[in-house]
N, CA, C and O atoms as a printed pandas DataFrame, in Angstrom:
     atom_number atom_name residue_name chain_id  residue_number  x_coord  y_coord  z_coord
0              1         N          UNK        A               1  -28.233   -2.752    1.283
1              2        CA          UNK        A               1  -28.027   -1.844    0.029
2              3         C          UNK        A               1  -27.084   -0.728    0.448
3              4         O          UNK        A               1  -27.338   -0.207    1.533
4              5         N          UNK        A               2  -26.121   -0.311   -0.179
5              6        CA          UNK        A               2  -25.021    0.712    0.223
6              7         C          UNK        A               2  -24.795    1.697   -1.151
7              8         O          UNK        A               2  -24.334    1.347   -2.238
8              9         N          UNK        A               3  -25.244    2.959   -0.766
9             10        CA          UNK        A               3  -24.515    4.047   -1.485
10            11         C          UNK        A               3  -23.333    4.218   -2.254
11            12         O          UNK        A               3  -23.174    4.842   -3.303
12            13         N          UNK        A               4  -22.400    3.463   -1.457
13            14        CA          UNK        A               4  -21.244    3.652   -1.855
14            15         C          UNK        A               4  -20.552    3.027   -3.088
15            16         O          UNK        A               4  -20.572    1.796   -3.096
16            17         N          UNK        A               5  -20.002    3.575   -4.032
17            18        CA          UNK        A               5  -19.893    3.249   -5.253
18            19         C          UNK        A               5  -18.058    2.751   -5.538
19            20         O          UNK        A               5  -17.587    1.778   -6.127
20            21         N          UNK        A               6  -17.458    3.799   -4.890
21            22        CA          UNK        A               6  -16.265    3.645   -4.887
22            23         C          UNK        A               6  -15.223    4.112   -3.161
23            24         O          UNK        A               6  -15.391    5.100   -2.447
24            25         N          UNK        A               7  -14.424    3.199   -3.023
25            26        CA          UNK        A               7  -13.388    3.685   -2.042
26            27         C          UNK        A               7  -12.186    4.497   -2.678
27            28         O          UNK        A               7  -11.592    4.021   -3.645
28            29         N          UNK        A               8  -11.813    5.761   -2.120
29            30        CA          UNK        A               8  -10.731    6.385   -2.539
30            31         C          UNK        A               8   -9.794    6.616   -1.120
31            32         O          UNK        A               8  -10.343    6.672   -0.019
32            33         N          UNK        A               9   -8.486    6.728   -1.267
33            34        CA          UNK        A               9   -7.675    6.633   -0.314
34            35         C          UNK        A               9   -7.157    8.050   -0.864
35            36         O          UNK        A               9   -6.758    8.205   -2.019
36            37         N          UNK        A              10   -7.210    9.019    0.061
37            38        CA          UNK        A              10   -6.294   10.352   -0.360
38            39         C          UNK        A              10   -5.391   10.547    0.535
39            40         O          UNK        A              10   -5.542   10.634    1.754
40            41         N          UNK        A              11   -4.309   10.624   -0.173
41            42        CA          UNK        A              11   -2.828   10.677    0.644
42            43         C          UNK        A              11   -2.318   11.868    0.240
43            44         O          UNK        A              11   -2.083   12.165   -0.931
44            45         N          UNK        A              12   -2.106   12.694    1.386
45            46        CA          UNK        A              12   -1.271   13.982    1.320
46            47         C          UNK        A              12    0.222   13.498    1.276
47            48         O          UNK        A              12    0.387   12.441    1.884
48            49         N          UNK        A              13    1.170   13.945    0.790
49            50        CA          UNK        A              13    2.534   14.077    0.678
50            51         C          UNK        A              13    3.270   15.197    0.694
51            52         O          UNK        A              13    2.874   16.227    0.148
52            53         N          UNK        A              14    4.711   15.087    1.483
53            54        CA          UNK        A              14    5.421   16.211    1.336
54            55         C          UNK        A              14    6.249   16.439   -0.037
55            56         O          UNK        A              14    6.553   17.571   -0.413
56            57         N          UNK        A              15    6.627   15.129   -0.836
57            58        CA          UNK        A              15    7.299   15.388   -2.014
58            59         C          UNK        A              15    6.419   14.744   -3.010
59            60         O          UNK        A              15    6.557   13.574   -3.366
60            61         N          UNK        A              16    5.587   15.481   -3.409
61            62        CA          UNK        A              16    4.569   14.747   -4.667
62            63         C          UNK        A              16    5.173   14.281   -5.881
63            64         O          UNK        A              16    4.454   13.473   -6.468
64            65         N          UNK        A              17    6.641   14.616   -6.641
65            66        CA          UNK        A              17    7.182   14.082   -7.447
66            67         C          UNK        A              17    7.523   12.932   -7.196
67            68         O          UNK        A              17    7.367   12.166   -8.147
68            69         N          UNK        A              18    8.032   12.386   -6.067
69            70        CA          UNK        A              18    8.679   11.265   -5.709
70            71         C          UNK        A              18    7.689   10.265   -5.311
71            72         O          UNK        A              18    7.806    9.099   -5.688
72            73         N          UNK        A              19    6.596   10.701   -4.476
73            74        CA          UNK        A              19    5.539    9.699   -4.379
74            75         C          UNK        A              19    4.810    9.607   -5.925
75            76         O          UNK        A              19    4.686    8.439   -6.295
76            77         N          UNK        A              20    4.367   10.502   -6.775
77            78        CA          UNK        A              20    3.916    9.907   -8.004
78            79         C          UNK        A              20    4.875    9.003   -8.496
79            80         O          UNK        A              20    4.510    7.833   -8.604
80            81         N          UNK        A              21    6.402    9.397   -8.922
81            82        CA          UNK        A              21    6.956    8.079   -9.130
82            83         C          UNK        A              21    6.897    6.856   -8.664
83            84         O          UNK        A              21    7.041    5.806   -9.291
84            85         N          UNK        A              22    6.672    7.020   -7.502
85            86        CA          UNK        A              22    6.914    5.450   -6.599
86            87         C          UNK        A              22    5.532    4.941   -6.600
87            88         O          UNK        A              22    5.559    3.747   -6.303
88            89         N          UNK        A              23    4.389    5.345   -6.804
89            90        CA          UNK        A              23    3.436    4.770   -6.852
90            91         C          UNK        A              23    2.606    4.549   -8.202
91            92         O          UNK        A              23    1.719    3.734   -8.453
92            93         N          UNK        A              24    3.204    5.573   -9.008
93            94        CA          UNK        A              24    2.873    5.217  -10.672
94            95         C          UNK        A              24    3.876    4.615  -11.334
95            96         O          UNK        A              24    3.548    4.055  -12.380
96            97         N          UNK        A              25    4.926    4.576  -11.040
97            98        CA          UNK        A              25    6.268    3.921  -11.910
98            99         C          UNK        A              25    6.736    2.708  -11.222
99           100         O          UNK        A              25    6.807    1.633  -11.818
100          101         N          UNK        A              26    7.066    2.853   -9.949
101          102        CA          UNK        A              26    7.417    1.263   -9.167
102          103         C          UNK        A              26    6.281    0.658   -8.979
103          104         O          UNK        A              26    6.395   -0.515   -9.335
104          105         N          UNK        A              27    5.050    0.939   -8.518
105          106        CA          UNK        A              27    3.976    0.240   -8.047
106          107         C          UNK        A              27    3.250   -0.314   -9.190
107          108         O          UNK        A              27    2.787   -1.454   -9.219
108          109         N          UNK        A              28    3.165    0.656  -10.247
109          110        CA          UNK        A              28    2.495    0.250  -11.408
110          111         C          UNK        A              28    1.129    0.949  -11.435
111          112         O          UNK        A              28    0.277    0.747  -12.301
112          113         N          UNK        A              29    1.023    1.684  -10.528
113          114        CA          UNK        A              29   -0.746    2.144  -10.527
114          115         C          UNK        A              29   -0.948    2.916  -11.597
115          116         O          UNK        A              29   -0.138    3.813  -11.829
116          117         N          UNK        A              30   -2.029    2.717  -12.416
117          118        CA          UNK        A              30   -2.443    3.501  -14.016
118          119         C          UNK        A              30   -3.026    4.956  -13.456
119          120         O          UNK        A              30   -3.858    4.995  -12.549
120          121         N          UNK        A              31   -2.531    6.070  -14.058
121          122        CA          UNK        A              31   -2.801    7.195  -13.704
122          123         C          UNK        A              31   -4.079    7.689  -14.652
123          124         O          UNK        A              31   -4.000    7.868  -15.868
124          125         N          UNK        A              32   -5.426    7.893  -13.733
125          126        CA          UNK        A              32   -6.731    7.958  -14.635
126          127         C          UNK        A              32   -7.172    9.142  -14.411
127          128         O          UNK        A              32   -8.370    9.302  -14.647
128          129         N          UNK        A              33   -6.461   10.219  -13.947
129          130        CA          UNK        A              33   -6.624   11.658  -14.065
130          131         C          UNK        A              33   -5.961   12.483  -13.446
131          132         O          UNK        A              33   -5.384   12.127  -12.419
132          133         N          UNK        A              34   -5.873   13.742  -13.889
133          134        CA          UNK        A              34   -4.694   14.763  -13.269
134          135         C          UNK        A              34   -5.835   15.902  -13.057
135          136         O          UNK        A              34   -6.525   16.452  -13.915
136          137         N          UNK        A              35   -5.819   16.074  -11.742
137          138        CA          UNK        A              35   -6.502   17.681  -11.615
138          139         C          UNK        A              35   -5.786   18.386  -10.933
139          140         O          UNK        A              35   -6.295   18.872   -9.923
140          141         N          UNK        A              36   -4.582   18.640  -11.199
141          142        CA          UNK        A              36   -3.602   19.852  -10.716
142          143         C          UNK        A              36   -4.191   21.162  -11.496
143          144         O          UNK        A              36   -4.693   21.237  -12.618
144          145         N          UNK        A              37   -3.975   22.080  -10.599
145          146        CA          UNK        A              37   -3.867   23.591  -11.070
146          147         C          UNK        A              37   -2.939   24.474  -10.350
147          148         O          UNK        A              37   -2.140   24.173   -9.463
148          149         N          UNK        A              38   -3.186   25.641  -10.897
149          150        CA          UNK        A              38   -2.148   26.628  -10.198
150          151         C          UNK        A              38   -2.538   26.465   -8.449
151          152         O          UNK        A              38   -1.644   26.781   -7.665
152          153         N          UNK        A              39   -3.388   26.152   -8.090
153          154        CA          UNK        A              39   -3.600   25.982   -6.539
154          155         C          UNK        A              39   -2.893   24.411   -6.085
155          156         O          UNK        A              39   -2.951   24.226   -4.870
156          157         N          UNK        A              40   -2.485   23.692   -6.586
157          158        CA          UNK        A              40   -1.971   22.556   -6.227
158          159         C          UNK        A              40   -1.672   21.438   -7.359
159          160         O          UNK        A              40   -1.776   21.703   -8.557
160          161         N          UNK        A              41   -1.252   20.032   -6.822
161          162        CA          UNK        A              41   -1.274   19.204   -8.210
162          163         C          UNK        A              41   -2.057   18.018   -7.041
163          164         O          UNK        A              41   -1.876   17.804   -5.843
164          165         N          UNK        A              42   -2.920   17.462   -8.006
165          166        CA          UNK        A              42   -3.330   16.239   -7.781
166          167         C          UNK        A              42   -3.533   15.210   -8.704
167          168         O          UNK        A              42   -3.869   15.608   -9.820
168          169         N          UNK        A              43   -3.433   14.070   -8.570
169          170        CA          UNK        A              43   -3.661   13.084   -9.619
170          171         C          UNK        A              43   -4.347   12.005   -9.107
171          172         O          UNK        A              43   -4.354   11.928   -7.879
172          173         N          UNK        A              44   -5.125   10.860   -9.941
173          174        CA          UNK        A              44   -5.737    9.932   -9.420
174          175         C          UNK        A              44   -5.115    8.652   -9.795
175          176         O          UNK        A              44   -4.689    8.619  -10.950
176          177         N          UNK        A              45   -4.993    7.788   -9.216
177          178        CA          UNK        A              45   -4.272    6.726   -9.657
178          179         C          UNK        A              45   -5.138    5.322   -9.447
179          180         O          UNK        A              45   -5.525    5.155   -8.291
180          181         N          UNK        A              46   -5.433    4.470  -10.240
181          182        CA          UNK        A              46   -6.186    3.350  -10.370
182          183         C          UNK        A              46   -5.291    2.173   -9.599
183          184         O          UNK        A              46   -4.190    1.752   -9.954
184          185         N          UNK        A              47   -6.233    1.682   -8.215
185          186        CA          UNK        A              47   -5.869    0.476   -7.937
186          187         C          UNK        A              47   -6.488   -0.950   -7.921
187          188         O          UNK        A              47   -6.124   -1.804   -7.113
188          189         N          UNK        A              48   -7.372   -1.140   -8.789
189          190        CA          UNK        A              48   -7.931   -2.231   -8.724
190          191         C          UNK        A              48   -9.220   -1.983   -7.849
191          192         O          UNK        A              48   -9.589   -0.856   -7.518
192          193         N          UNK        A              49   -9.902   -3.214   -7.490
193          194        CA          UNK        A              49  -10.859   -3.099   -6.631
194          195         C          UNK        A              49  -10.377   -2.619   -4.992
195          196         O          UNK        A              49   -9.283   -2.827   -4.465
196          197         N          UNK        A              50  -11.376   -2.036   -4.501
197          198        CA          UNK        A              50  -11.184   -1.549   -3.130
198          199         C          UNK        A              50  -12.132   -1.933   -1.760
199          200         O          UNK        A              50  -13.358   -2.004   -1.675
200          201         N          UNK        A              51  -11.237   -2.120   -0.878
201          202        CA          UNK        A              51  -11.918   -2.609    0.352
202          203         C          UNK        A              51  -11.371   -2.016    1.326
203          204         O          UNK        A              51  -10.285   -1.465    1.147
204          205         N          UNK        A              52  -12.076   -1.991    2.732
205          206        CA          UNK        A              52  -11.915   -1.479    3.930
206          207         C          UNK        A              52  -11.804   -2.610    4.833
207          208         O          UNK        A              52  -12.679   -3.407    5.172
208          209         N          UNK        A              53  -10.465   -2.542    5.198
209          210        CA          UNK        A              53  -10.363   -3.457    6.133
210          211         C          UNK        A              53  -10.291   -2.957    7.566
211          212         O          UNK        A              53   -9.284   -2.269    7.732
212          213         N          UNK        A              54  -11.071   -3.091    8.696
213          214        CA          UNK        A              54  -10.990   -2.492    9.992
214          215         C          UNK        A              54  -10.465   -3.351   10.970
215          216         O          UNK        A              54  -11.001   -4.457   10.906
216          217         N          UNK        A              55   -9.684   -3.264   11.780
217          218        CA          UNK        A              55   -8.456   -4.103   12.716
218          219         C          UNK        A              55   -8.943   -3.482   14.054
219          220         O          UNK        A              55   -9.247   -2.293   13.969
220          221         N          UNK        A              56   -9.051   -3.963   15.063
221          222        CA          UNK        A              56   -8.889   -3.398   16.419
222          223         C          UNK        A              56   -7.423   -3.492   16.859
223          224         O          UNK        A              56   -6.625   -4.087   16.135
224          225         N          UNK        A              57   -7.052   -2.963   17.952
225          226        CA          UNK        A              57   -5.901   -2.965   18.167
226          227         C          UNK        A              57   -5.062   -4.141   18.458
227          228         O          UNK        A              57   -3.860   -4.288   18.241
228          229         N          UNK        A              58   -5.921   -4.961   18.994
229          230        CA          UNK        A              58   -5.269   -6.621   19.171
230          231         C          UNK        A              58   -4.860   -7.427   17.938
231          232         O          UNK        A              58   -3.885   -8.163   17.787
232          233         N          UNK        A              59   -5.788   -7.126   17.144
233          234        CA          UNK        A              59   -5.616   -7.684   15.664
234          235         C          UNK        A              59   -4.554   -6.876   15.161
235          236         O          UNK        A              59   -3.445   -7.410   15.163
236          237         N          UNK        A              60   -4.619   -5.991   14.834
237          238        CA          UNK        A              60   -3.599   -4.822   14.304
238          239         C          UNK        A              60   -2.094   -5.549   14.624
239          240         O          UNK        A              60   -1.257   -6.025   13.857
240          241         N          UNK        A              61   -2.131   -5.420   16.103
241          242        CA          UNK        A              61   -0.629   -6.002   16.693
242          243         C          UNK        A              61   -0.602   -7.487   16.346
243          244         O          UNK        A              61    0.536   -7.924   16.174
244          245         N          UNK        A              62   -1.560   -8.325   16.211
245          246        CA          UNK        A              62   -1.176   -9.605   15.973
246          247         C          UNK        A              62   -0.732   -9.732   14.515
247          248         O          UNK        A              62    0.229  -10.437   14.206
248          249         N          UNK        A              63   -1.449   -9.037   13.624
249          250        CA          UNK        A              63   -0.825   -9.090   12.370
250          251         C          UNK        A              63    0.478   -8.309   11.880
251          252         O          UNK        A              63    1.150   -8.758   10.952
252          253         N          UNK        A              64    0.799   -7.161   12.516
253          254        CA          UNK        A              64    2.112   -6.707   12.422
254          255         C          UNK        A              64    3.223   -7.755   12.966
255          256         O          UNK        A              64    4.287   -7.875   12.359
256          257         N          UNK        A              65    2.917   -8.573   14.228
257          258        CA          UNK        A              65    3.766   -9.759   14.645
258          259         C          UNK        A              65    3.964  -10.740   13.645
259          260         O          UNK        A              65    5.012  -11.370   13.503
260          261         N          UNK        A              66    2.881  -10.873   12.908
261          262        CA          UNK        A              66    2.989  -12.145   11.864
262          263         C          UNK        A              66    3.796  -11.601   10.781
263          264         O          UNK        A              66    4.736  -12.290   10.386
264          265         N          UNK        A              67    3.550  -10.347   10.182
265          266        CA          UNK        A              67    4.224   -9.810    8.996
266          267         C          UNK        A              67    5.650   -9.336    9.301
267          268         O          UNK        A              67    6.587   -9.725    8.604
268          269         N          UNK        A              68    5.837   -8.449   10.399
269          270        CA          UNK        A              68    7.149   -7.926   10.842
270          271         C          UNK        A              68    7.726   -8.248   11.861
271          272         O          UNK        A              68    8.815   -7.729   12.109
272          273         N          UNK        A              69    7.255   -9.031   12.584
273          274        CA          UNK        A              69    7.823   -9.478   14.062
274          275         C          UNK        A              69    7.695   -8.425   15.207
275          276         O          UNK        A              69    8.285   -8.614   16.271
276          277         N          UNK        A              70    6.822   -7.161   14.967
277          278        CA          UNK        A              70    6.691   -6.432   16.020
278          279         C          UNK        A              70    5.839   -5.575   15.691
279          280         O          UNK        A              70    5.575   -5.433   14.497
280          281         N          UNK        A              71    5.126   -4.702   16.798
281          282        CA          UNK        A              71    4.206   -3.694   16.380
282          283         C          UNK        A              71    4.831   -2.486   15.440
283          284         O          UNK        A              71    5.499   -1.662   16.065
284          285         N          UNK        A              72    4.728   -2.326   14.340
285          286        CA          UNK        A              72    5.379   -1.309   13.429
286          287         C          UNK        A              72    4.584   -0.361   12.698
287          288         O          UNK        A              72    5.022    0.716   12.294
288          289         N          UNK        A              73    2.913   -0.951   12.463
289          290        CA          UNK        A              73    2.358    0.160   11.735
290          291         C          UNK        A              73    1.431    1.113   12.260
291          292         O          UNK        A              73    0.930    0.909   13.366
292          293         N          UNK        A              74    1.155    2.097   11.618
293          294        CA          UNK        A              74    0.463    3.206   12.260
294          295         C          UNK        A              74   -1.265    2.673   12.115
295          296         O          UNK        A              74   -1.654    1.514   11.977
296          297         N          UNK        A              75   -2.008    3.792   12.188
297          298        CA          UNK        A              75   -3.695    3.662   12.185
298          299         C          UNK        A              75   -3.898    3.251   10.487
299          300         O          UNK        A              75   -4.903    2.685   10.058
300          301         N          UNK        A              76   -2.794    3.639    9.696
301          302        CA          UNK        A              76   -3.396    3.566    8.097
302          303         C          UNK        A              76   -2.361    2.688    7.586
303          304         O          UNK        A              76   -1.194    3.041    7.751
304          305         N          UNK        A              77   -2.620    1.562    6.972
305          306        CA          UNK        A              77   -1.247    0.913    6.209
306          307         C          UNK        A              77   -2.463    0.378    4.871
307          308         O          UNK        A              77   -3.663    0.109    4.914
308          309         N          UNK        A              78   -1.500    0.401    3.815
309          310        CA          UNK        A              78   -2.213   -0.221    2.825
310          311         C          UNK        A              78   -1.665   -1.461    2.570
311          312         O          UNK        A              78   -0.501   -1.814    2.762
312          313         N          UNK        A              79   -2.812   -2.252    2.013
313          314        CA          UNK        A              79   -2.581   -3.685    1.855
314          315         C          UNK        A              79   -2.983   -3.963    0.161
315          316         O          UNK        A              79   -4.154   -4.021   -0.216
316          317         N          UNK        A              80   -2.020   -4.092   -0.595
317          318        CA          UNK        A              80   -2.393   -4.271   -1.845
318          319         C          UNK        A              80   -1.783   -5.970   -2.383
319          320         O          UNK        A              80   -0.667   -6.443   -2.170
320          321         N          UNK        A              81   -3.011   -6.643   -3.161
321          322        CA          UNK        A              81   -2.733   -7.774   -3.853
322          323         C          UNK        A              81   -1.928   -7.259   -5.073
323          324         O          UNK        A              81   -2.194   -6.320   -5.823
324          325         N          UNK        A              82   -0.562   -8.367   -5.081
325          326        CA          UNK        A              82    0.045   -8.509   -6.286
326          327         C          UNK        A              82    0.298   -9.874   -6.716
327          328         O          UNK        A              82   -0.136  -10.813   -6.049
328          329         N          UNK        A              83    1.095  -10.089   -7.984
329          330        CA          UNK        A              83    1.091  -11.335   -8.386
330          331         C          UNK        A              83    2.315  -12.066   -7.568
331          332         O          UNK        A              83    2.180  -13.262   -7.308
332          333         N          UNK        A              84    3.325  -11.481   -7.219
333          334        CA          UNK        A              84    4.517  -11.805   -6.852
334          335         C          UNK        A              84    4.704  -10.865   -5.736
335          336         O          UNK        A              84    4.936   -9.721   -6.126
336          337         N          UNK        A              85    4.671  -11.011   -4.527
337          338        CA          UNK        A              85    4.718  -10.339   -3.514
338          339         C          UNK        A              85    6.245   -9.837   -2.962
339          340         O          UNK        A              85    6.511   -8.756   -2.435
340          341         N          UNK        A              86    7.261  -11.091   -3.284
341          342        CA          UNK        A              86    8.520  -10.914   -2.645
342          343         C          UNK        A              86    8.791  -10.177   -3.847
343          344         O          UNK        A              86    8.944   -8.981   -3.602
344          345         N          UNK        A              87    8.916  -10.509   -5.198
345          346        CA          UNK        A              87    9.454   -9.633   -6.177
346          347         C          UNK        A              87    8.865   -8.138   -6.381
347          348         O          UNK        A              87    9.622   -7.336   -6.929
348          349         N          UNK        A              88    7.663   -7.724   -6.013
349          350        CA          UNK        A              88    7.135   -6.574   -5.928
350          351         C          UNK        A              88    8.034   -5.746   -4.898
351          352         O          UNK        A              88    8.475   -4.604   -5.024
352          353         N          UNK        A              89    8.192   -6.740   -3.738
353          354        CA          UNK        A              89    8.550   -5.630   -2.663
354          355         C          UNK        A              89   10.293   -5.479   -3.303
355          356         O          UNK        A              89   10.735   -4.336   -3.422
356          357         N          UNK        A              90   10.984   -6.397   -3.594
357          358        CA          UNK        A              90   12.525   -6.075   -4.179
358          359         C          UNK        A              90   12.162   -4.893   -4.964
359          360         O          UNK        A              90   12.719   -3.834   -4.675
360          361         N          UNK        A              91   11.228   -4.928   -6.004
361          362        CA          UNK        A              91   11.176   -4.014   -7.226
362          363         C          UNK        A              91   10.847   -2.644   -6.362
363          364         O          UNK        A              91   11.262   -1.604   -6.872
364          365         N          UNK        A              92   10.269   -2.556   -5.331
365          366        CA          UNK        A              92    9.668   -1.294   -4.430
366          367         C          UNK        A              92   10.943   -0.527   -3.661
367          368         O          UNK        A              92   11.193    0.675   -3.745
368          369         N          UNK        A              93   11.589   -1.396   -2.991
369          370        CA          UNK        A              93   12.835   -1.113   -2.262
370          371         C          UNK        A              93   13.934   -0.426   -3.316
371          372         O          UNK        A              93   14.619    0.520   -2.926
372          373         N          UNK        A              94   14.068   -0.963   -4.704
373          374        CA          UNK        A              94   15.070   -0.823   -5.602
374          375         C          UNK        A              94   14.505    0.568   -5.843
375          376         O          UNK        A              94   15.357    1.302   -6.343
376          377         N          UNK        A              95   13.252    1.196   -5.627
377          378        CA          UNK        A              95   12.581    2.466   -6.395
378          379         C          UNK        A              95   12.617    3.289   -5.235
379          380         O          UNK        A              95   12.100    4.396   -5.385
380          381         N          UNK        A              96   13.210    2.969   -3.850
381          382        CA          UNK        A              96   13.333    3.796   -2.790
382          383         C          UNK        A              96   12.702    3.397   -1.768
383          384         O          UNK        A              96   12.941    4.044   -0.749
384          385         N          UNK        A              97   11.792    2.341   -1.651
385          386        CA          UNK        A              97   11.113    1.720   -0.102
386          387         C          UNK        A              97   11.880    1.155    0.465
387          388         O          UNK        A              97   12.813    0.533   -0.042
388          389         N          UNK        A              98   11.562    1.295    1.994
389          390        CA          UNK        A              98   12.216    0.706    2.830
390          391         C          UNK        A              98   11.824   -0.634    3.472
391          392         O          UNK        A              98   10.735   -0.829    4.012
392          393         N          UNK        A              99   12.913   -1.631    3.353
393          394        CA          UNK        A              99   12.379   -3.286    3.545
394          395         C          UNK        A              99   11.794   -3.228    5.121
395          396         O          UNK        A              99   12.586   -2.840    5.980
396          397         N          UNK        A             100   10.891   -3.475    5.390
397          398        CA          UNK        A             100   10.415   -3.580    7.049
398          399         C          UNK        A             100   10.644   -4.822    7.428
399          400         O          UNK        A             100   11.119   -4.935    8.558
400          401         N          UNK        A             101   10.351   -6.288    6.521
401          402        CA          UNK        A             101   10.329   -7.159    6.992
402          403         C          UNK        A             101   10.573   -8.367    6.331
403          404         O          UNK        A             101   10.148   -8.205    5.187
404          405         N          UNK        A             102   10.981   -9.364    6.436
405          406        CA          UNK        A             102   11.017  -10.452    5.318
406          407         C          UNK        A             102    9.739  -11.162    5.089
407          408         O          UNK        A             102    8.906  -11.297    5.986
408          409         N          UNK        A             103    9.549  -11.719    3.620
409          410        CA          UNK        A             103    8.525  -12.380    3.385
410          411         C          UNK        A             103    8.057  -13.217    4.303
411          412         O          UNK        A             103    8.858  -13.880    4.961
412          413         N          UNK        A             104    6.793  -13.325    4.492
413          414        CA          UNK        A             104    6.249  -14.522    5.350
414          415         C          UNK        A             104    4.867  -14.994    4.638
415          416         O          UNK        A             104    4.223  -14.344    3.815
416          417         N          UNK        A             105    4.543  -16.394    5.198
417          418        CA          UNK        A             105    3.418  -17.002    4.794
418          419         C          UNK        A             105    2.514  -16.958    5.955
419          420         O          UNK        A             105    2.808  -17.369    7.078
420          421         N          UNK        A             106    1.645  -16.551    5.684
421          422        CA          UNK        A             106    0.433  -16.254    7.008
422          423         C          UNK        A             106   -0.320  -17.187    7.292
423          424         O          UNK        A             106   -0.580  -18.136    6.552
424          425         N          UNK        A             107   -0.776  -16.982    8.492
425          426        CA          UNK        A             107   -1.628  -18.527    8.764
426          427         C          UNK        A             107   -3.032  -18.216    7.930
427          428         O          UNK        A             107   -3.773  -19.199    7.966
428          429         N          UNK        A             108   -3.557  -17.147    7.224
429          430        CA          UNK        A             108   -4.445  -17.554    6.209
430          431         C          UNK        A             108   -4.180  -17.640    5.249
431          432         O          UNK        A             108   -5.036  -17.470    4.381
432          433         N          UNK        A             109   -2.727  -17.978    4.879
433          434        CA          UNK        A             109   -2.550  -18.500    3.617
434          435         C          UNK        A             109   -1.814  -17.900    2.591
435          436         O          UNK        A             109   -1.369  -18.523    1.627
436          437         N          UNK        A             110   -1.638  -16.341    2.839
437          438        CA          UNK        A             110   -1.085  -15.726    1.953
438          439         C          UNK        A             110    0.324  -15.689    2.079
439          440         O          UNK        A             110    0.789  -16.173    3.111
440          441         N          UNK        A             111    1.325  -15.074    0.992
441          442        CA          UNK        A             111    2.671  -14.522    0.898
442          443         C          UNK        A             111    2.694  -13.100    1.059
443          444         O          UNK        A             111    2.548  -12.309    0.127
444          445         N          UNK        A             112    2.870  -12.802    2.195
445          446        CA          UNK        A             112    2.968  -11.321    2.592
446          447         C          UNK        A             112    4.368  -10.756    2.823
447          448         O          UNK        A             112    5.119  -11.385    3.569
448          449         N          UNK        A             113    4.755   -9.703    2.290
449          450        CA          UNK        A             113    5.754   -8.756    2.532
450          451         C          UNK        A             113    5.395   -7.082    2.877
451          452         O          UNK        A             113    4.497   -6.387    2.400
452          453         N          UNK        A             114    6.321   -6.768    3.765
453          454        CA          UNK        A             114    6.196   -5.557    4.049
454          455         C          UNK        A             114    7.211   -4.546    3.859
455          456         O          UNK        A             114    8.393   -4.736    4.147
456          457         N          UNK        A             115    6.658   -3.245    3.273
457          458        CA          UNK        A             115    7.747   -2.205    2.874
458          459         C          UNK        A             115    7.091   -0.994    3.282
459          460         O          UNK        A             115    5.861   -0.962    3.279
460          461         N          UNK        A             116    7.831    0.100    3.667
461          462        CA          UNK        A             116    7.581    1.515    3.953
462          463         C          UNK        A             116    8.001    2.400    2.782
463          464         O          UNK        A             116    9.154    2.348    2.354
464          465         N          UNK        A             117    7.035    3.253    2.232
465          466        CA          UNK        A             117    7.141    4.205    1.263
466          467         C          UNK        A             117    7.897    5.110    1.099
467          468         O          UNK        A             117    7.960    5.598    2.227
468          469         N          UNK        A             118    8.753    5.892    0.239
469          470        CA          UNK        A             118    9.386    7.021    0.840
470          471         C          UNK        A             118    8.641    8.095    1.500
471          472         O          UNK        A             118    9.217    8.992    2.114
472          473         N          UNK        A             119    7.040    7.999    1.354
473          474        CA          UNK        A             119    6.410    9.098    1.986
474          475         C          UNK        A             119    6.055    8.606    3.438
475          476         O          UNK        A             119    5.120    9.080    4.083
476          477         N          UNK        A             120    6.880    7.621    3.888
477          478        CA          UNK        A             120    6.033    6.719    5.274
478          479         C          UNK        A             120    5.033    6.018    5.224
479          480         O          UNK        A             120    4.544    5.637    6.287
480          481         N          UNK        A             121    4.440    5.645    3.979
481          482        CA          UNK        A             121    2.994    4.870    4.247
482          483         C          UNK        A             121    3.625    3.211    4.363
483          484         O          UNK        A             121    4.268    2.742    3.424
484          485         N          UNK        A             122    3.402    2.559    5.395
485          486        CA          UNK        A             122    3.442    0.847    5.052
486          487         C          UNK        A             122    2.475    0.557    4.267
487          488         O          UNK        A             122    1.316    0.963    4.177
488          489         N          UNK        A             123    3.329   -0.493    3.487
489          490        CA          UNK        A             123    2.167   -1.438    2.597
490          491         C          UNK        A             123    2.810   -2.711    2.640
491          492         O          UNK        A             123    3.955   -3.117    2.441
492          493         N          UNK        A             124    1.395   -3.360    3.054
493          494        CA          UNK        A             124    1.623   -4.862    2.970
494          495         C          UNK        A             124    1.330   -5.340    1.840
495          496         O          UNK        A             124    0.199   -5.024    1.470
496          497         N          UNK        A             125    2.073   -6.167    0.939
497          498        CA          UNK        A             125    2.059   -6.808   -0.486
498          499         C          UNK        A             125    1.753   -8.143   -0.442
499          500         O          UNK        A             125    2.627   -8.922   -0.063
500          501         N          UNK        A             126    0.614   -8.571   -0.776
501          502        CA          UNK        A             126    0.138  -10.004   -0.540
502          503         C          UNK        A             126   -0.127  -10.854   -1.853
503          504         O          UNK        A             126   -0.587  -10.396   -2.899
504          505         N          UNK        A             127    0.208  -12.044   -1.644
505          506        CA          UNK        A             127   -0.253  -13.029   -2.719
506          507         C          UNK        A             127   -0.807  -14.060   -2.178
507          508         O          UNK        A             127   -0.429  -14.611   -1.145
508          509         N          UNK        A             128   -1.892  -14.416   -2.978
509          510        CA          UNK        A             128   -2.870  -15.467   -2.286
510          511         C          UNK        A             128   -1.922  -16.657   -2.952
511          512         O          UNK        A             128   -1.476  -16.623   -4.099
512          513         N          UNK        A             129   -1.684  -17.852   -1.858
513          514        CA          UNK        A             129   -1.065  -19.009   -2.409
514          515         C          UNK        A             129   -2.544  -19.772   -2.473
515          516         O          UNK        A             129   -2.627  -20.920   -2.910
């Protein structure tokens, strides 16, 4: 039994307005709280169910090779399940993301696309097939 009831990723960004627009408007995450104050800005965006996927270096290298053709991600990469990974990737690129690699069908049966957000975070967009 676990005492953890939520996994929250806290992302510090240089351009808050750009990041907020990207994640809220382009990616469609729902804003559920705004705790901004005179000291700084913070909003909470809902992203559905959260899991923590731990990979060793060998597995991370293999996943990068499958999804992007080479080792490209850092220690943190967000993987988001979406209805249509290819369409979502195109929408995010139009909203300022960088195309990292073309969509691929993975050995585990998902259709994955990889983009880099304007703040530098790599996203794997996956659709279960």
